[in-house]
mmCIF file of N, CA and C in Angstrom:
data_model
loop_
_atom_site.group_PDB
_atom_site.id
_atom_site.type_symbol
_atom_site.label_atom_id
_atom_site.label_comp_id
_atom_site.label_asym_id
_atom_site.label_seq_id
_atom_site.Cartn_x
_atom_site.Cartn_y
_atom_site.Cartn_z
ATOM 1 N N MET A 200 42.181 206.658 1.231
ATOM 2 C CA MET A 200 40.998 205.941 1.117
ATOM 3 C C MET A 200 40.838 205.224 2.676
ATOM 4 N N LYS A 201 39.721 205.245 3.259
ATOM 5 C CA LYS A 201 39.163 204.506 4.456
ATOM 6 C C LYS A 201 38.523 203.351 4.078
ATOM 7 N N VAL A 202 38.753 202.245 4.867
ATOM 8 C CA VAL A 202 38.110 200.960 4.614
ATOM 9 C C VAL A 202 37.566 200.431 5.894
ATOM 10 N N LEU A 203 36.366 199.960 5.860
ATOM 11 C CA LEU A 203 35.719 199.528 7.158
ATOM 12 C C LEU A 203 35.674 197.949 6.883
ATOM 13 N N VAL A 204 36.094 197.040 7.527
ATOM 14 C CA VAL A 204 36.062 195.622 7.390
ATOM 15 C C VAL A 204 35.090 195.094 8.409
ATOM 16 N N ILE A 205 34.082 194.436 7.790
ATOM 17 C CA ILE A 205 33.040 193.806 8.704
ATOM 18 C C ILE A 205 33.328 192.294 8.623
ATOM 19 N N PRO A 206 33.799 191.864 9.920
ATOM 20 C CA PRO A 206 34.228 190.385 10.018
ATOM 21 C C PRO A 206 32.852 189.635 10.600
ATOM 22 N N GLU A 207 32.772 188.416 10.386
ATOM 23 C CA GLU A 207 31.680 187.741 10.939
ATOM 24 C C GLU A 207 31.691 187.790 12.416
ATOM 25 N N ASP A 208 32.862 187.829 12.909
ATOM 26 C CA ASP A 208 32.898 187.967 14.513
ATOM 27 C C ASP A 208 34.300 188.604 14.906
ATOM 28 N N PHE A 209 34.136 189.794 15.163
ATOM 29 C CA PHE A 209 35.448 190.818 15.359
ATOM 30 C C PHE A 209 36.361 190.262 16.517
ATOM 31 N N ARG A 210 35.843 189.411 17.425
ATOM 32 C CA ARG A 210 36.688 189.372 18.647
ATOM 33 C C ARG A 210 37.889 188.876 18.585
ATOM 34 N N LYS A 211 38.175 187.841 17.628
ATOM 35 C CA LYS A 211 39.328 187.295 17.319
ATOM 36 C C LYS A 211 39.908 187.743 15.729
ATOM 37 N N ASP A 212 38.945 187.676 14.952
ATOM 38 C CA ASP A 212 39.266 188.045 13.516
ATOM 39 C C ASP A 212 39.742 189.237 13.263
ATOM 40 N N GLN A 213 39.547 190.264 14.115
ATOM 41 C CA GLN A 213 40.066 191.722 13.982
ATOM 42 C C GLN A 213 41.627 191.608 13.878
ATOM 43 N N TYR A 214 42.353 190.815 14.665
ATOM 44 C CA TYR A 214 43.813 190.794 14.852
ATOM 45 C C TYR A 214 44.395 190.168 13.503
ATOM 46 N N LEU A 215 43.441 189.427 12.810
ATOM 47 C CA LEU A 215 44.050 188.882 11.580
ATOM 48 C C LEU A 215 43.788 189.664 10.320
ATOM 49 N N LEU A 216 42.477 190.172 10.298
ATOM 50 C CA LEU A 216 42.038 190.973 9.120
ATOM 51 C C LEU A 216 42.639 192.396 8.956
ATOM 52 N N LYS A 217 42.893 192.955 9.984
ATOM 53 C CA LYS A 217 43.296 194.361 9.804
ATOM 54 C C LYS A 217 44.692 194.324 9.243
ATOM 55 N N PRO A 218 45.735 193.621 9.599
ATOM 56 C CA PRO A 218 47.027 193.713 8.929
ATOM 57 C C PRO A 218 46.922 193.023 7.609
ATOM 58 N N ILE A 219 46.092 191.938 7.387
ATOM 59 C CA ILE A 219 45.920 191.253 6.029
ATOM 60 C C ILE A 219 45.244 192.382 5.013
ATOM 61 N N VAL A 220 44.229 193.012 5.399
ATOM 62 C CA VAL A 220 43.648 194.000 4.436
ATOM 63 C C VAL A 220 44.682 195.103 4.234
ATOM 64 N N GLU A 221 45.324 195.568 5.337
ATOM 65 C CA GLU A 221 46.393 196.754 5.047
ATOM 66 C C GLU A 221 47.450 196.153 4.086
ATOM 67 N N GLY A 222 47.833 195.013 4.146
ATOM 68 C CA GLY A 222 48.908 194.570 3.391
ATOM 69 C C GLY A 222 48.334 194.411 1.941
ATOM 70 N N LEU A 223 47.202 193.913 1.812
ATOM 71 C CA LEU A 223 46.730 193.647 0.429
ATOM 72 C C LEU A 223 46.597 195.038 -0.278
ATOM 73 N N LEU A 224 46.026 195.920 0.438
ATOM 74 C CA LEU A 224 45.997 197.334 -0.095
ATOM 75 C C LEU A 224 47.311 198.006 -0.392
ATOM 76 N N GLU A 225 48.326 197.825 0.479
ATOM 77 C CA GLU A 225 49.501 198.307 0.245
ATOM 78 C C GLU A 225 50.252 197.682 -0.986
ATOM 79 N N GLY A 226 49.873 196.325 -1.070
ATOM 80 C CA GLY A 226 50.520 195.686 -2.275
ATOM 81 C C GLY A 226 50.017 196.053 -3.545
ATOM 82 N N ILE A 227 48.790 196.681 -3.581
ATOM 83 C CA ILE A 227 48.415 197.257 -4.940
ATOM 84 C C ILE A 227 48.568 198.770 -5.001
ATOM 85 N N GLY A 228 49.342 199.347 -4.088
ATOM 86 C CA GLY A 228 49.835 200.698 -4.055
ATOM 87 C C GLY A 228 48.474 201.578 -3.448
ATOM 88 N N ALA A 229 47.599 201.219 -2.799
ATOM 89 C CA ALA A 229 46.658 202.042 -2.217
ATOM 90 C C ALA A 229 47.002 202.252 -0.795
ATOM 91 N N ARG A 230 47.076 203.657 -0.540
ATOM 92 C CA ARG A 230 47.027 204.129 0.875
ATOM 93 C C ARG A 230 45.821 204.020 1.594
ATOM 94 N N ALA A 231 45.683 203.282 2.513
ATOM 95 C CA ALA A 231 44.353 203.132 3.102
ATOM 96 C C ALA A 231 44.532 203.121 4.819
ATOM 97 N N VAL A 232 43.520 203.787 5.382
ATOM 98 C CA VAL A 232 43.321 203.491 6.794
ATOM 99 C C VAL A 232 42.158 202.529 6.911
ATOM 100 N N VAL A 233 42.556 201.277 7.673
ATOM 101 C CA VAL A 233 41.704 200.161 7.768
ATOM 102 C C VAL A 233 40.962 200.006 9.293
ATOM 103 N N ARG A 234 39.829 200.050 9.449
ATOM 104 C CA ARG A 234 39.197 199.968 10.673
ATOM 105 C C ARG A 234 38.343 198.747 10.642
ATOM 106 N N ILE A 235 38.359 198.049 11.729
ATOM 107 C CA ILE A 235 37.316 196.810 12.034
ATOM 108 C C ILE A 235 36.208 197.251 12.550
ATOM 109 N N CYS A 236 35.058 196.832 12.003
ATOM 110 C CA CYS A 236 33.717 197.162 12.603
ATOM 111 C C CYS A 236 33.439 196.246 13.726
ATOM 112 N N THR A 237 33.208 197.102 15.048
ATOM 113 C CA THR A 237 33.052 196.307 16.167
ATOM 114 C C THR A 237 31.855 196.712 16.787
ATOM 115 N N ASP A 238 30.942 197.453 16.083
ATOM 116 C CA ASP A 238 29.508 197.582 16.661
ATOM 117 C C ASP A 238 28.699 197.741 15.293
ATOM 118 N N PRO A 239 27.859 196.772 15.285
ATOM 119 C CA PRO A 239 27.597 195.698 16.296
ATOM 120 C C PRO A 239 28.429 194.431 16.058
ATOM 121 N N LEU A 240 28.420 193.578 17.170
ATOM 122 C CA LEU A 240 28.978 192.265 17.078
ATOM 123 C C LEU A 240 27.986 191.483 16.296
ATOM 124 N N LEU A 241 28.550 190.839 15.152
ATOM 125 C CA LEU A 241 27.783 189.899 14.448
ATOM 126 C C LEU A 241 28.276 188.467 14.979
ATOM 127 N N GLY A 242 27.428 187.671 15.649
ATOM 128 C CA GLY A 242 27.784 186.472 16.298
ATOM 129 C C GLY A 242 28.197 185.445 15.489
ATOM 130 N N GLY A 243 28.606 185.406 14.151
ATOM 131 C CA GLY A 243 29.024 184.475 13.315
ATOM 132 C C GLY A 243 28.605 184.712 12.077
ATOM 133 N N VAL A 244 28.848 183.640 11.021
ATOM 134 C CA VAL A 244 28.603 183.791 9.662
ATOM 135 C C VAL A 244 27.062 183.872 9.477
ATOM 136 N N ARG A 245 26.313 183.164 10.018
ATOM 137 C CA ARG A 245 24.793 183.228 9.853
ATOM 138 C C ARG A 245 24.414 184.721 9.912
ATOM 139 N N GLU A 246 24.649 185.475 10.863
ATOM 140 C CA GLU A 246 24.268 186.857 11.084
ATOM 141 C C GLU A 246 24.833 187.791 10.000
ATOM 142 N N ALA A 247 26.140 187.356 9.818
ATOM 143 C CA ALA A 247 26.886 188.308 8.675
ATOM 144 C C ALA A 247 26.295 188.216 7.211
ATOM 145 N N LEU A 248 25.743 187.101 7.132
ATOM 146 C CA LEU A 248 25.040 186.825 5.748
ATOM 147 C C LEU A 248 23.547 187.272 5.651
ATOM 148 N N GLU A 249 22.970 188.001 6.836
ATOM 149 C CA GLU A 249 21.529 188.388 6.766
ATOM 150 C C GLU A 249 21.722 189.988 6.440
ATOM 151 N N TRP A 250 20.992 190.307 5.515
ATOM 152 C CA TRP A 250 20.924 191.766 4.939
ATOM 153 C C TRP A 250 20.247 192.588 6.018
ATOM 154 N N GLU A 251 19.365 192.123 6.877
ATOM 155 C CA GLU A 251 18.910 192.898 8.003
ATOM 156 C C GLU A 251 19.921 193.268 9.128
ATOM 157 N N ARG A 252 20.932 192.407 9.181
ATOM 158 C CA ARG A 252 22.031 192.771 9.934
ATOM 159 C C ARG A 252 23.055 193.720 9.397
ATOM 160 N N ILE A 253 23.292 193.627 7.949
ATOM 161 C CA ILE A 253 24.296 194.235 7.291
ATOM 162 C C ILE A 253 23.813 195.681 6.977
ATOM 163 N N ARG A 254 22.531 195.776 6.450
ATOM 164 C CA ARG A 254 21.991 197.048 6.052
ATOM 165 C C ARG A 254 22.306 198.202 6.967
ATOM 166 N N PRO A 255 22.056 198.033 8.333
ATOM 167 C CA PRO A 255 22.206 199.117 9.200
ATOM 168 C C PRO A 255 23.685 199.475 9.335
ATOM 169 N N ILE A 256 24.561 198.606 9.187
ATOM 170 C CA ILE A 256 26.107 198.923 9.215
ATOM 171 C C ILE A 256 26.340 199.576 7.905
ATOM 172 N N VAL A 257 25.968 199.240 6.749
ATOM 173 C CA VAL A 257 26.253 199.895 5.542
ATOM 174 C C VAL A 257 25.677 201.363 5.555
ATOM 175 N N SER A 258 24.336 201.518 6.072
ATOM 176 C CA SER A 258 23.608 202.694 6.092
ATOM 177 C C SER A 258 24.427 203.691 6.988
ATOM 178 N N ARG A 259 25.036 203.159 8.066
ATOM 179 C CA ARG A 259 25.635 203.962 9.116
ATOM 180 C C ARG A 259 27.069 204.489 8.730
ATOM 181 N N TYR A 260 27.855 203.679 7.897
ATOM 182 C CA TYR A 260 29.112 203.893 7.558
ATOM 183 C C TYR A 260 29.554 204.231 5.948
ATOM 184 N N ARG A 261 28.535 204.153 5.321
ATOM 185 C CA ARG A 261 28.627 204.340 3.867
ATOM 186 C C ARG A 261 29.140 205.585 3.303
ATOM 187 N N SER A 262 28.955 206.786 3.977
ATOM 188 C CA SER A 262 29.450 207.992 3.728
ATOM 189 C C SER A 262 30.865 208.106 4.164
ATOM 190 N N MET A 263 31.466 207.360 4.998
ATOM 191 C CA MET A 263 32.722 207.491 5.452
ATOM 192 C C MET A 263 33.920 206.515 4.965
ATOM 193 N N TYR A 264 33.312 205.258 4.514
ATOM 194 C CA TYR A 264 34.106 204.112 4.514
ATOM 195 C C TYR A 264 33.787 203.493 3.139
ATOM 196 N N ARG A 265 34.821 202.783 2.430
ATOM 197 C CA ARG A 265 34.621 201.771 1.573
ATOM 198 C C ARG A 265 34.402 200.564 2.431
ATOM 199 N N ILE A 266 33.508 199.643 2.179
ATOM 200 C CA ILE A 266 33.114 198.463 3.118
ATOM 201 C C ILE A 266 33.459 197.226 2.572
ATOM 202 N N LEU A 267 34.162 196.371 3.383
ATOM 203 C CA LEU A 267 34.469 195.133 2.995
ATOM 204 C C LEU A 267 33.800 194.126 4.044
ATOM 205 N N LEU A 268 33.072 193.135 3.578
ATOM 206 C CA LEU A 268 32.525 192.091 4.419
ATOM 207 C C LEU A 268 33.323 190.859 4.316
ATOM 208 N N VAL A 269 33.956 190.310 5.352
ATOM 209 C CA VAL A 269 34.781 189.125 5.102
ATOM 210 C C VAL A 269 34.155 187.944 6.088
ATOM 211 N N VAL A 270 33.770 186.892 5.534
ATOM 212 C CA VAL A 270 33.504 185.734 6.134
ATOM 213 C C VAL A 270 34.258 184.429 5.791
ATOM 214 N N ASP A 271 34.196 183.427 6.666
ATOM 215 C CA ASP A 271 34.774 182.134 6.383
ATOM 216 C C ASP A 271 33.913 181.244 5.562
ATOM 217 N N ARG A 272 34.433 180.645 4.576
ATOM 218 C CA ARG A 272 33.642 179.675 3.743
ATOM 219 C C ARG A 272 33.127 178.610 4.593
ATOM 220 N N ASP A 273 33.906 177.915 5.389
ATOM 221 C CA ASP A 273 33.486 176.882 6.176
ATOM 222 C C ASP A 273 32.892 175.662 5.416
ATOM 223 N N GLY A 274 33.516 175.461 4.376
ATOM 224 C CA GLY A 274 33.077 174.289 3.475
ATOM 225 C C GLY A 274 31.846 174.570 2.679
ATOM 226 N N ASP A 275 31.051 175.658 2.874
ATOM 227 C CA ASP A 275 29.888 175.948 2.027
ATOM 228 C C ASP A 275 30.154 176.289 0.745
ATOM 229 N N LEU A 276 29.956 175.680 -0.356
ATOM 230 C CA LEU A 276 30.356 175.936 -1.601
ATOM 231 C C LEU A 276 29.309 176.851 -2.157
ATOM 232 N N HIS A 277 28.355 177.131 -1.564
ATOM 233 C CA HIS A 277 27.165 178.105 -2.062
ATOM 234 C C HIS A 277 27.310 179.488 -1.319
ATOM 235 N N ARG A 278 28.286 179.583 -0.564
ATOM 236 C CA ARG A 278 28.471 180.881 0.134
ATOM 237 C C ARG A 278 28.758 182.028 -0.866
ATOM 238 N N THR A 279 29.260 181.800 -1.979
ATOM 239 C CA THR A 279 29.534 183.013 -2.890
ATOM 240 C C THR A 279 28.235 183.561 -3.435
ATOM 241 N N ALA A 280 27.225 182.618 -3.535
ATOM 242 C CA ALA A 280 25.974 183.163 -4.052
ATOM 243 C C ALA A 280 25.317 184.040 -2.976
ATOM 244 N N SER A 281 25.450 183.736 -1.648
ATOM 245 C CA SER A 281 24.905 184.373 -0.599
ATOM 246 C C SER A 281 25.647 185.940 -0.488
ATOM 247 N N LEU A 282 26.955 185.874 -0.739
ATOM 248 C CA LEU A 282 27.704 187.204 -0.749
ATOM 249 C C LEU A 282 27.346 187.914 -1.918
ATOM 250 N N ALA A 283 27.100 187.204 -3.067
ATOM 251 C CA ALA A 283 26.754 188.145 -4.205
ATOM 252 C C ALA A 283 25.343 188.783 -4.068
ATOM 253 N N ALA A 284 24.508 188.000 -3.320
ATOM 254 C CA ALA A 284 23.233 188.595 -2.909
ATOM 255 C C ALA A 284 23.187 189.781 -2.072
ATOM 256 N N LEU A 285 24.046 189.926 -1.210
ATOM 257 C CA LEU A 285 24.506 190.970 -0.407
ATOM 258 C C LEU A 285 24.909 192.020 -1.118
ATOM 259 N N GLU A 286 25.789 191.971 -1.941
ATOM 260 C CA GLU A 286 26.311 193.064 -2.754
ATOM 261 C C GLU A 286 25.247 193.581 -3.800
ATOM 262 N N GLN A 287 24.394 192.815 -4.229
ATOM 263 C CA GLN A 287 23.328 193.347 -5.020
ATOM 264 C C GLN A 287 22.266 194.167 -4.339
ATOM 265 N N LYS A 288 22.053 193.746 -3.071
ATOM 266 C CA LYS A 288 21.045 194.461 -2.325
ATOM 267 C C LYS A 288 21.760 195.786 -1.957
ATOM 268 N N ALA A 289 22.956 195.790 -1.683
ATOM 269 C CA ALA A 289 23.643 197.149 -1.454
ATOM 270 C C ALA A 289 23.469 198.076 -2.646
ATOM 271 N N ASP A 290 23.862 197.452 -3.937
ATOM 272 C CA ASP A 290 23.728 198.091 -5.031
ATOM 273 C C ASP A 290 22.339 198.636 -5.305
ATOM 274 N N GLY A 291 21.344 197.984 -4.759
ATOM 275 C CA GLY A 291 19.919 198.517 -4.815
ATOM 276 C C GLY A 291 19.570 199.674 -3.845
ATOM 277 N N LEU A 292 20.340 199.971 -3.132
ATOM 278 C CA LEU A 292 20.109 201.143 -2.099
ATOM 279 C C LEU A 292 19.968 202.492 -2.926
ATOM 280 N N ASN A 293 19.324 203.418 -2.378
ATOM 281 C CA ASN A 293 19.202 204.627 -3.038
ATOM 282 C C ASN A 293 19.959 205.786 -2.252
ATOM 283 N N PRO A 294 21.097 206.278 -2.583
ATOM 284 C CA PRO A 294 21.866 205.971 -3.782
ATOM 285 C C PRO A 294 22.449 204.628 -3.838
ATOM 286 N N PRO A 295 22.817 203.999 -4.868
ATOM 287 C CA PRO A 295 23.591 202.659 -4.840
ATOM 288 C C PRO A 295 24.941 202.735 -4.132
ATOM 289 N N PHE A 296 25.248 201.682 -3.521
ATOM 290 C CA PHE A 296 26.571 201.550 -2.757
ATOM 291 C C PHE A 296 27.222 200.291 -3.242
ATOM 292 N N ALA A 297 28.590 200.339 -3.433
ATOM 293 C CA ALA A 297 29.296 199.084 -3.810
ATOM 294 C C ALA A 297 29.796 198.430 -2.551
ATOM 295 N N LEU A 298 29.129 197.543 -1.830
ATOM 296 C CA LEU A 298 29.533 196.677 -0.969
ATOM 297 C C LEU A 298 30.420 195.642 -1.583
ATOM 298 N N VAL A 299 31.629 195.259 -1.026
ATOM 299 C CA VAL A 299 32.700 194.334 -1.544
ATOM 300 C C VAL A 299 32.637 193.249 -0.464
ATOM 301 N N THR A 300 32.515 191.959 -0.777
ATOM 302 C CA THR A 300 32.441 190.873 -0.089
ATOM 303 C C THR A 300 33.604 189.884 -0.350
ATOM 304 N N ALA A 301 34.052 189.086 0.485
ATOM 305 C CA ALA A 301 35.038 188.141 0.351
ATOM 306 C C ALA A 301 34.787 186.975 1.323
ATOM 307 N N GLN A 302 35.300 185.845 0.844
ATOM 308 C CA GLN A 302 35.073 184.594 1.671
ATOM 309 C C GLN A 302 36.579 184.015 1.715
ATOM 310 N N ALA A 303 36.933 183.598 3.036
ATOM 311 C CA ALA A 303 38.085 183.061 3.283
ATOM 312 C C ALA A 303 38.049 181.594 3.182
ATOM 313 N N VAL A 304 39.064 181.002 2.402
ATOM 314 C CA VAL A 304 38.817 179.555 2.182
ATOM 315 C C VAL A 304 39.860 178.930 2.911
ATOM 316 N N GLU A 305 39.631 178.142 3.774
ATOM 317 C CA GLU A 305 38.224 177.910 4.451
ATOM 318 C C GLU A 305 38.093 178.755 5.587
ATOM 319 N N GLU A 306 39.179 179.334 6.160
ATOM 320 C CA GLU A 306 39.122 180.202 7.286
ATOM 321 C C GLU A 306 40.017 181.398 7.124
ATOM 322 N N VAL A 307 39.742 182.508 7.904
ATOM 323 C CA VAL A 307 40.498 183.718 7.943
ATOM 324 C C VAL A 307 41.935 183.357 8.135
ATOM 325 N N GLU A 308 42.024 182.401 9.226
ATOM 326 C CA GLU A 308 43.303 182.062 9.805
ATOM 327 C C GLU A 308 44.250 181.576 8.604
ATOM 328 N N THR A 309 43.805 180.831 7.563
ATOM 329 C CA THR A 309 44.564 180.341 6.593
ATOM 330 C C THR A 309 45.211 181.499 5.635
ATOM 331 N N TRP A 310 44.464 182.589 5.548
ATOM 332 C CA TRP A 310 45.064 183.741 4.912
ATOM 333 C C TRP A 310 46.196 184.295 5.717
ATOM 334 N N THR A 311 46.303 184.177 7.004
ATOM 335 C CA THR A 311 47.549 184.668 7.689
ATOM 336 C C THR A 311 48.677 183.445 7.440
ATOM 337 N N LEU A 312 48.429 182.288 7.513
ATOM 338 C CA LEU A 312 49.383 181.427 7.175
ATOM 339 C C LEU A 312 50.037 181.505 5.670
ATOM 340 N N ALA A 313 49.190 181.997 4.722
ATOM 341 C CA ALA A 313 49.549 182.160 3.286
ATOM 342 C C ALA A 313 50.572 183.284 3.296
ATOM 343 N N GLY A 314 50.621 184.275 4.242
ATOM 344 C CA GLY A 314 51.524 185.325 4.134
ATOM 345 C C GLY A 314 52.780 185.112 4.975
ATOM 346 N N LEU A 315 53.070 183.835 5.414
ATOM 347 C CA LEU A 315 54.230 183.601 6.327
ATOM 348 C C LEU A 315 55.118 182.825 5.579
ATOM 349 N N ASP A 316 56.481 182.973 5.804
ATOM 350 C CA ASP A 316 57.673 182.260 5.364
ATOM 351 C C ASP A 316 57.772 181.147 6.327
ATOM 352 N N LEU A 317 57.167 179.953 6.075
ATOM 353 C CA LEU A 317 57.300 178.862 6.973
ATOM 354 C C LEU A 317 58.613 177.955 6.754
ATOM 355 N N PRO A 318 59.085 177.327 7.635
ATOM 356 C CA PRO A 318 60.250 176.585 7.413
ATOM 357 C C PRO A 318 59.883 175.391 6.582
ATOM 358 N N SER A 319 60.862 174.771 5.865
ATOM 359 C CA SER A 319 60.500 173.906 4.959
ATOM 360 C C SER A 319 60.593 172.413 5.752
#
């Protein structure tokens, strides 16, 4: 399986998301090659939640990858609805495409901390 991860801003998040997604997939027994989307640069969560910015990425990579969009929640309790709307729009493409979205509560960096054995 090949997975393309779309972060809200790859410049720093790529170093966290690639090993996290690889570890999650390995944990469920899936062998996957994980790639981080670096073209285009989405300059933050606002752009990552715009279908006009996500659609070209999905159109470009859908035949080669399963696609995962990951954004920070940043305290926005309505972000789930925005992500569900993007998944629905991808499902409405012809042919339909299953875009998977996830929000890090509150930040991607906390996912990294969750995987560490910290001193007591």
